[in-house]
Tab-separated table of C-alpha atoms in Angstrom:
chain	number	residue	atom	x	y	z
W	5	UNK	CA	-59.052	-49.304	-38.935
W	6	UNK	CA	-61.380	-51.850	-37.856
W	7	UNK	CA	-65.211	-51.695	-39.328
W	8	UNK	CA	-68.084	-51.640	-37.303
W	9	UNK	CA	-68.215	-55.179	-36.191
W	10	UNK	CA	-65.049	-55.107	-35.373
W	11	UNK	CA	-63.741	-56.562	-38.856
W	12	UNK	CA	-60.604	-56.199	-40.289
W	13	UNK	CA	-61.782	-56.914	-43.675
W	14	UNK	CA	-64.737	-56.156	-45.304
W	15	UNK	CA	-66.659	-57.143	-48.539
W	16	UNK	CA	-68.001	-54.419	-50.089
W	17	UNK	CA	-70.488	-54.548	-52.514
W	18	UNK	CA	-71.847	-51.561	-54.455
W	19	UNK	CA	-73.266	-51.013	-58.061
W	20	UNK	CA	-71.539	-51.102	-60.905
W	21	UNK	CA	-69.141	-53.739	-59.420
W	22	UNK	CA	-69.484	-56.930	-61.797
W	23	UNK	CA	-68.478	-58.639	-58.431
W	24	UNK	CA	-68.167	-58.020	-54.587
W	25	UNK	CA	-64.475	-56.223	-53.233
W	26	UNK	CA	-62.515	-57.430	-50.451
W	27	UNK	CA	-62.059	-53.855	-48.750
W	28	UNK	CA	-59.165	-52.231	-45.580
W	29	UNK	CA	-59.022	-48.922	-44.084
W	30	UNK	CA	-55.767	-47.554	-43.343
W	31	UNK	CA	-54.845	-44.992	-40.647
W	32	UNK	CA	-52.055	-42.032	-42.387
W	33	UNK	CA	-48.784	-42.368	-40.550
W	34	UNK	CA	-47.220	-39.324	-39.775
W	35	UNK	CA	-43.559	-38.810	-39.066
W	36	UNK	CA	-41.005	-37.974	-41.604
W	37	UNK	CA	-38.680	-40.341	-43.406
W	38	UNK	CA	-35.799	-42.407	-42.165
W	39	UNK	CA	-33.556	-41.597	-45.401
W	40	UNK	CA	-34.039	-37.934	-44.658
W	41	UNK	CA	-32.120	-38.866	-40.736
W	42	UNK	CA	-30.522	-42.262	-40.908
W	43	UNK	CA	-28.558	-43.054	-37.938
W	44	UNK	CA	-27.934	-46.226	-36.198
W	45	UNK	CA	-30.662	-46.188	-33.832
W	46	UNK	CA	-33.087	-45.458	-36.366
W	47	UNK	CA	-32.014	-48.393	-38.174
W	48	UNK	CA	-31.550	-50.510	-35.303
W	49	UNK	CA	-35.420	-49.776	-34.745
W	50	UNK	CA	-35.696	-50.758	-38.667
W	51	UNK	CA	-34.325	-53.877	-38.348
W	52	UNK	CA	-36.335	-54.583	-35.325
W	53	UNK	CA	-39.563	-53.902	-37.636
W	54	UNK	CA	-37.929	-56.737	-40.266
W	55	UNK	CA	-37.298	-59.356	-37.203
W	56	UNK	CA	-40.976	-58.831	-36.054
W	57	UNK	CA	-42.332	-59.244	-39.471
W	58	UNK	CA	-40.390	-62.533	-40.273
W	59	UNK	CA	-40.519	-64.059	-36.918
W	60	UNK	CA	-44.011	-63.994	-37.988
W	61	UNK	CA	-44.061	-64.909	-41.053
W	62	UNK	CA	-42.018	-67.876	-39.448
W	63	UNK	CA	-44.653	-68.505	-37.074
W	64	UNK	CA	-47.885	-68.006	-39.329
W	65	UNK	CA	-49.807	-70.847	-41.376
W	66	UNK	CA	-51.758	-68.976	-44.104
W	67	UNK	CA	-55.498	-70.076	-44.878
W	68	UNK	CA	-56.370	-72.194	-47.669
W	69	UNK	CA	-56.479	-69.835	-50.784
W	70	UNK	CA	-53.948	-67.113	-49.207
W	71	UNK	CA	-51.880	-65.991	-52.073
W	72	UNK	CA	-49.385	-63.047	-52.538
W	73	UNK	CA	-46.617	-62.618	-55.283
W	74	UNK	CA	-43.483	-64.863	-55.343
W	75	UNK	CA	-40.275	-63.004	-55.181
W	76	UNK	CA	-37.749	-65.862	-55.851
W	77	UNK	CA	-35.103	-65.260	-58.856
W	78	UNK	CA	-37.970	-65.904	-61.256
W	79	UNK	CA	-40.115	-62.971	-59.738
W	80	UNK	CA	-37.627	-60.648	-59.133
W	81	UNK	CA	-35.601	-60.746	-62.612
W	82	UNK	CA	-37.173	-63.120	-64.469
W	83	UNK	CA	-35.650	-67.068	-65.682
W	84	UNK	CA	-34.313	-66.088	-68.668
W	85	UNK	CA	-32.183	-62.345	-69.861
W	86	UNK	CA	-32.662	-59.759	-67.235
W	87	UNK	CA	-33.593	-57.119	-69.875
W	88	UNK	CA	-35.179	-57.903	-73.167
W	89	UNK	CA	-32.920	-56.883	-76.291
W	90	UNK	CA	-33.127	-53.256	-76.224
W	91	UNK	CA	-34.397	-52.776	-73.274
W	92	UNK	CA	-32.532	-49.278	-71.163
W	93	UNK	CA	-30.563	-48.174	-74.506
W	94	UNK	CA	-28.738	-46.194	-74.440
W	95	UNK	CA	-27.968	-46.014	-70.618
W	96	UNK	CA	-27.868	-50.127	-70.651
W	97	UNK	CA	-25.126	-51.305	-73.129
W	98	UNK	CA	-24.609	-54.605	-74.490
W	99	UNK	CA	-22.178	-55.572	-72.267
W	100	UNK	CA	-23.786	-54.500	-69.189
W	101	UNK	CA	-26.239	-56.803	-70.327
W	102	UNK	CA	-23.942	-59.578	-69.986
W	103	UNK	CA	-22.757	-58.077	-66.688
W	104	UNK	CA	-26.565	-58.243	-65.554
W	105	UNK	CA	-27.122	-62.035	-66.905
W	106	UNK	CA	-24.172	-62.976	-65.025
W	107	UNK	CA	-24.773	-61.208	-61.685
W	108	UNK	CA	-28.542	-62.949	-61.877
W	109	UNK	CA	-26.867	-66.051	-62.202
W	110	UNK	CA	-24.617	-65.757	-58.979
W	111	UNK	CA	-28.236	-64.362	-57.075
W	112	UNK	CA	-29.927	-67.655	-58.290
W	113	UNK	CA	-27.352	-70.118	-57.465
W	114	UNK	CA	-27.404	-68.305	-53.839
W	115	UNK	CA	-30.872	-68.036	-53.687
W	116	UNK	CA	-31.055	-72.510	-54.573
W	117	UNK	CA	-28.538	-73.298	-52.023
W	118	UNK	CA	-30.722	-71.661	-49.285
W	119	UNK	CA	-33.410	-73.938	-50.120
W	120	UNK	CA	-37.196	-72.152	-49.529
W	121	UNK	CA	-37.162	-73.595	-45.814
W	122	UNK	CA	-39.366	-71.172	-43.197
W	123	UNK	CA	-36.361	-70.064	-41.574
W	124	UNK	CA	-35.237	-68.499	-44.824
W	125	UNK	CA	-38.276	-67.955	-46.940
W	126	UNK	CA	-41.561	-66.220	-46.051
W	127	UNK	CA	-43.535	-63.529	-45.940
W	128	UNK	CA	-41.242	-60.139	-46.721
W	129	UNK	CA	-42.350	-56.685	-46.702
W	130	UNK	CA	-40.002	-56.388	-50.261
W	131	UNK	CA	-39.868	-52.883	-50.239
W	132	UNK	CA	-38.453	-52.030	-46.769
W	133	UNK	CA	-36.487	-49.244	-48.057
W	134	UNK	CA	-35.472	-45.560	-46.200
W	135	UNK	CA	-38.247	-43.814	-48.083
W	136	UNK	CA	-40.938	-46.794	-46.988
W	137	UNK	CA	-40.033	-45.724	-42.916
W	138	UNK	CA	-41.288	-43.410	-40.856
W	139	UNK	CA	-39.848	-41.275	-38.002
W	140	UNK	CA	-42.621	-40.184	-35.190
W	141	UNK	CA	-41.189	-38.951	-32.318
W	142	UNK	CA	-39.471	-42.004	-31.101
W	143	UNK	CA	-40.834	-44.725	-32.843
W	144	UNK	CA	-40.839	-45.936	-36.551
W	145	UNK	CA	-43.370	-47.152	-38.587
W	146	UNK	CA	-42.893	-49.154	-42.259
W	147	UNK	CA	-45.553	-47.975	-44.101
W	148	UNK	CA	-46.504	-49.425	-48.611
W	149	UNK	CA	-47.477	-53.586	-48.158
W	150	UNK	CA	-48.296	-53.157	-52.048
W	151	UNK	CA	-45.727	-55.678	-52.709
W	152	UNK	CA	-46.167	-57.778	-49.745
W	153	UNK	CA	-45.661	-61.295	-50.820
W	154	UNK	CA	-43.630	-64.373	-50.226
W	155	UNK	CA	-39.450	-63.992	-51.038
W	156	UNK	CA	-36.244	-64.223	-48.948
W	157	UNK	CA	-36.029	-62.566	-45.615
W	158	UNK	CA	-32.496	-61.727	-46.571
W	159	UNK	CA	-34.173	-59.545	-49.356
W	160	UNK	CA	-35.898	-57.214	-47.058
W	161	UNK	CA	-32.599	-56.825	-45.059
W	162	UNK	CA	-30.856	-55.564	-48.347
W	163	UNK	CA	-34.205	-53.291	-49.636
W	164	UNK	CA	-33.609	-51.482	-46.058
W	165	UNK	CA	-29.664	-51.021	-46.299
W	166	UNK	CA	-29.191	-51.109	-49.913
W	167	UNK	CA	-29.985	-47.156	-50.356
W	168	UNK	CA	-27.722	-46.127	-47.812
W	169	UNK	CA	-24.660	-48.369	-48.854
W	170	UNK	CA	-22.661	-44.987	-49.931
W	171	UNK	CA	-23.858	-42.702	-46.747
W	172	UNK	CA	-20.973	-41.665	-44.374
W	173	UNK	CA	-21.165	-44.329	-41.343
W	174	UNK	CA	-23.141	-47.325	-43.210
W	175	UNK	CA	-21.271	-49.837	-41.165
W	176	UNK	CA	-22.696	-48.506	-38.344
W	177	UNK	CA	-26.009	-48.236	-39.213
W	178	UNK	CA	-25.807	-51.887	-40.785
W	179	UNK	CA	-24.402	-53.532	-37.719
W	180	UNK	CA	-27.092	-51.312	-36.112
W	181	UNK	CA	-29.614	-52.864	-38.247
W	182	UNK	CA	-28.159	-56.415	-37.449
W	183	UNK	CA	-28.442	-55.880	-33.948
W	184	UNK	CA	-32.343	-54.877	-33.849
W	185	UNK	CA	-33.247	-57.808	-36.353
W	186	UNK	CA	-31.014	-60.498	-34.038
W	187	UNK	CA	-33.082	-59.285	-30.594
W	188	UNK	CA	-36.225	-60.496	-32.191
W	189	UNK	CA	-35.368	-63.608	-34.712
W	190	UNK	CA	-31.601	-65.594	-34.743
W	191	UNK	CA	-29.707	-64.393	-38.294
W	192	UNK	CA	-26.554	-66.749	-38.549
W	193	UNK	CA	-23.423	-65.665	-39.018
W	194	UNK	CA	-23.154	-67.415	-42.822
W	195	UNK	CA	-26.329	-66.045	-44.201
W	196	UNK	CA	-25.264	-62.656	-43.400
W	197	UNK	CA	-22.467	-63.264	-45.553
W	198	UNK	CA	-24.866	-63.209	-48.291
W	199	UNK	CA	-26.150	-59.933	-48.240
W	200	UNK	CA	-24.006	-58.594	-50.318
W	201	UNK	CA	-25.421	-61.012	-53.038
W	202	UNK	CA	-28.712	-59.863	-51.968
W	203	UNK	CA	-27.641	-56.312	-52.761
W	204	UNK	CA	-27.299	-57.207	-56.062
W	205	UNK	CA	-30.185	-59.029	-56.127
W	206	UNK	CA	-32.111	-55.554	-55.241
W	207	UNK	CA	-29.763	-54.043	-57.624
W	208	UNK	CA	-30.789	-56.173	-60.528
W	209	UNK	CA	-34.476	-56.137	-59.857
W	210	UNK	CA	-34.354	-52.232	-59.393
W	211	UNK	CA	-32.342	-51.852	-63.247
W	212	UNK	CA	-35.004	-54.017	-64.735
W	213	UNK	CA	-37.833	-52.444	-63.260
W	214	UNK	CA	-36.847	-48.379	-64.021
W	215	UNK	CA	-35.655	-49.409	-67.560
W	216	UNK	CA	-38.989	-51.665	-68.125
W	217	UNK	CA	-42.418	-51.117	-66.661
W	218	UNK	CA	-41.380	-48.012	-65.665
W	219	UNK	CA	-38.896	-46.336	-68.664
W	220	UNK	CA	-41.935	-44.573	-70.279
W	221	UNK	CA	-42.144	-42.153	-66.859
W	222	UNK	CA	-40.060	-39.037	-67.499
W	223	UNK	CA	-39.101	-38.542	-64.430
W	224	UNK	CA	-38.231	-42.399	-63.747
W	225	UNK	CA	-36.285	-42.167	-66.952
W	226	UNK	CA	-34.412	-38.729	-66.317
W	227	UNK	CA	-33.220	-40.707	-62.386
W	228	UNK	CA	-32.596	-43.838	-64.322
W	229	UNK	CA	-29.697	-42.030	-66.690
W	230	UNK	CA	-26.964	-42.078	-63.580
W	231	UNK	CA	-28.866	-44.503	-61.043
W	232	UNK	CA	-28.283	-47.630	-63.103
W	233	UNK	CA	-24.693	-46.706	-64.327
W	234	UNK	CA	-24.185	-46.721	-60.516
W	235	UNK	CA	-26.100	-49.790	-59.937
W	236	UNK	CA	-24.138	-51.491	-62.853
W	237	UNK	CA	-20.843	-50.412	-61.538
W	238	UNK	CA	-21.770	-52.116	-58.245
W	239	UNK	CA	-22.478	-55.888	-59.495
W	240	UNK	CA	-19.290	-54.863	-61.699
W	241	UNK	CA	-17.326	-55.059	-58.332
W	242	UNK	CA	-18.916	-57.281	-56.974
W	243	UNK	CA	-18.180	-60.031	-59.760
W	244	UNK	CA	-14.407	-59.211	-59.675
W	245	UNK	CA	-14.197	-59.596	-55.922
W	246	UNK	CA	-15.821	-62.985	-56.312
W	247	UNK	CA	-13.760	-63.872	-59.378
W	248	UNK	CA	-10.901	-62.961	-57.353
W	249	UNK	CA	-12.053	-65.208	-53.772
W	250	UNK	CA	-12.736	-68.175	-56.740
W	251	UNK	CA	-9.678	-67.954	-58.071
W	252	UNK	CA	-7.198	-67.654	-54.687
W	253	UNK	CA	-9.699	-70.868	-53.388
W	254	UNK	CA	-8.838	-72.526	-56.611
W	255	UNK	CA	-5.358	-71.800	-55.896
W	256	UNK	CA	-5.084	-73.072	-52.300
W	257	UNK	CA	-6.888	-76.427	-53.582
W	258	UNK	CA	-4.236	-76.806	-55.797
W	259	UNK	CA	-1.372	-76.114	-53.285
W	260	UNK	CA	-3.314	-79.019	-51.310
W	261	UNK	CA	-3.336	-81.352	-53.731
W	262	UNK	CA	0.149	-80.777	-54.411
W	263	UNK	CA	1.064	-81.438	-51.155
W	264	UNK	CA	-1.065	-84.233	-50.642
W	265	UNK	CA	0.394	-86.066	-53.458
W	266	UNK	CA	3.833	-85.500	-52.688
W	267	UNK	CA	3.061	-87.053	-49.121
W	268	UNK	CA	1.476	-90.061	-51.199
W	269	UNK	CA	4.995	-90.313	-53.239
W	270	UNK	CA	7.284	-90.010	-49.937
């Protein structure tokens, strides 16, 4: 809602304030949410909302001073053990601890070989999930910028689809979701192939989060008791799989070099 003078943005000042307060007005935004309905043309309007967003993010050279949060690796899950020693017992064991380390490891190696370039890196919405978008009439609106900051754009793609991943139809609504996010910005084909990776990613960072800052909420806690089993018993399928692609590439690299050396001898 703009002020007065037509502002955006205002600096308030008022007593008791040690110092002045940057200050926004927001309009409610009715509707209902898109977790509640998903279908594919509600999520091809969601990934519409995530190409506009990033195209201008893209686009956008931030003033001197501009600063959000970083979600990279290190902001997400930390640099070091995703969960400090302890940390989610009795629902985290010791060995999905290792499971957790390891998975991080695989998101940060992905996360390096993209590089921080603007095509890949920007401005992200970071919580673009079901229960963050809102279904008036026809259109949909994204609605919590708390966490607004600068991250992968491949991140807000798995926030939005990550919660529906088990729904009758998901491939549907994800290719739907594709679709709406490709008529606005170019997504090539081999990023795409990485959000799966980036499902974990969100998987990791939403463990550490309900069995850390958050494990002292009963409620959080009482959701937390079969929502990170499930979570853990993603990234463990997710690591075979990729042990098992590693290991048949390994294989045909061998069978190569095999070859190749016989060749050499004939």
């Amino acid at each position: 809602v703009r002020a007065r003078d037509g502002a955006l943005v205002v600096r308030g000042e008022a007593a008791g304030l040690e110092r002045p307060r940057w200050c926004a007005l927001f309009r409610w935004v009715p509707g209902r949410m898109v977790a509640d309905a998903p279908t594919p043309q509600r999520l091809e309007q969601v990934g519409e909302i995530a190409g506009r967003l990033h195209r201008f993010s893209q686009e956008w050279l931030p003033p001197e001073g501009f600063a959000r949060p970083r979600w990279d690796a290190a902001g997400l899950f930390g640099s070091g053990p995703v969960l400090a020693p302890g940390q989610g017992a009795p629902v985290v064991t010791e060995r999905s601890r290792d499971l957790l380390d390891e998975a991080a490891g695989v998101v940060r190696a992905a996360m390096a070989g993209l590089g921080e370039g603007r095509d890949v890196f920007g401005l992200i919405h970071k919580d673009l999930e079901p229960d963050n978008t809102l279904v008036d009439g026809e259109r949909v609106h994204a609605i919590d910028f708390a966490d607004f900051g600068w991250g992968y754009y491949l991140y807000d793609i798995a926030a939005a689809l990550l919660p529906l991943r088990e729904k009758p139809g998901f491939a549907a609504m994800r290719e739907a979701f594709l679709r709406g996010y490709r008529r606005i910005r170019p997504l090539a084909a081999e990023h795409a192939e990485l959000l799966d990776t980036f499902f974990i990613a969100r998987g990791i960072f939403s463990a550490r989060l309900m069995t850390g800052r958050l494990w002292d909420m009963p409620k959080i806690r009482e959701y937390a008791e079969s929502a990170v089993p499930q979570i853990l018993g993603g990234i463990r399928i997710f690591l075979e799989r990729r042990r098992g692609r590693m290991g048949a590439a390994a294989a045909r690299d061998s069978t190569r070099t095999t070859a190749q050396v016989l060749s050499l001898l004939r």
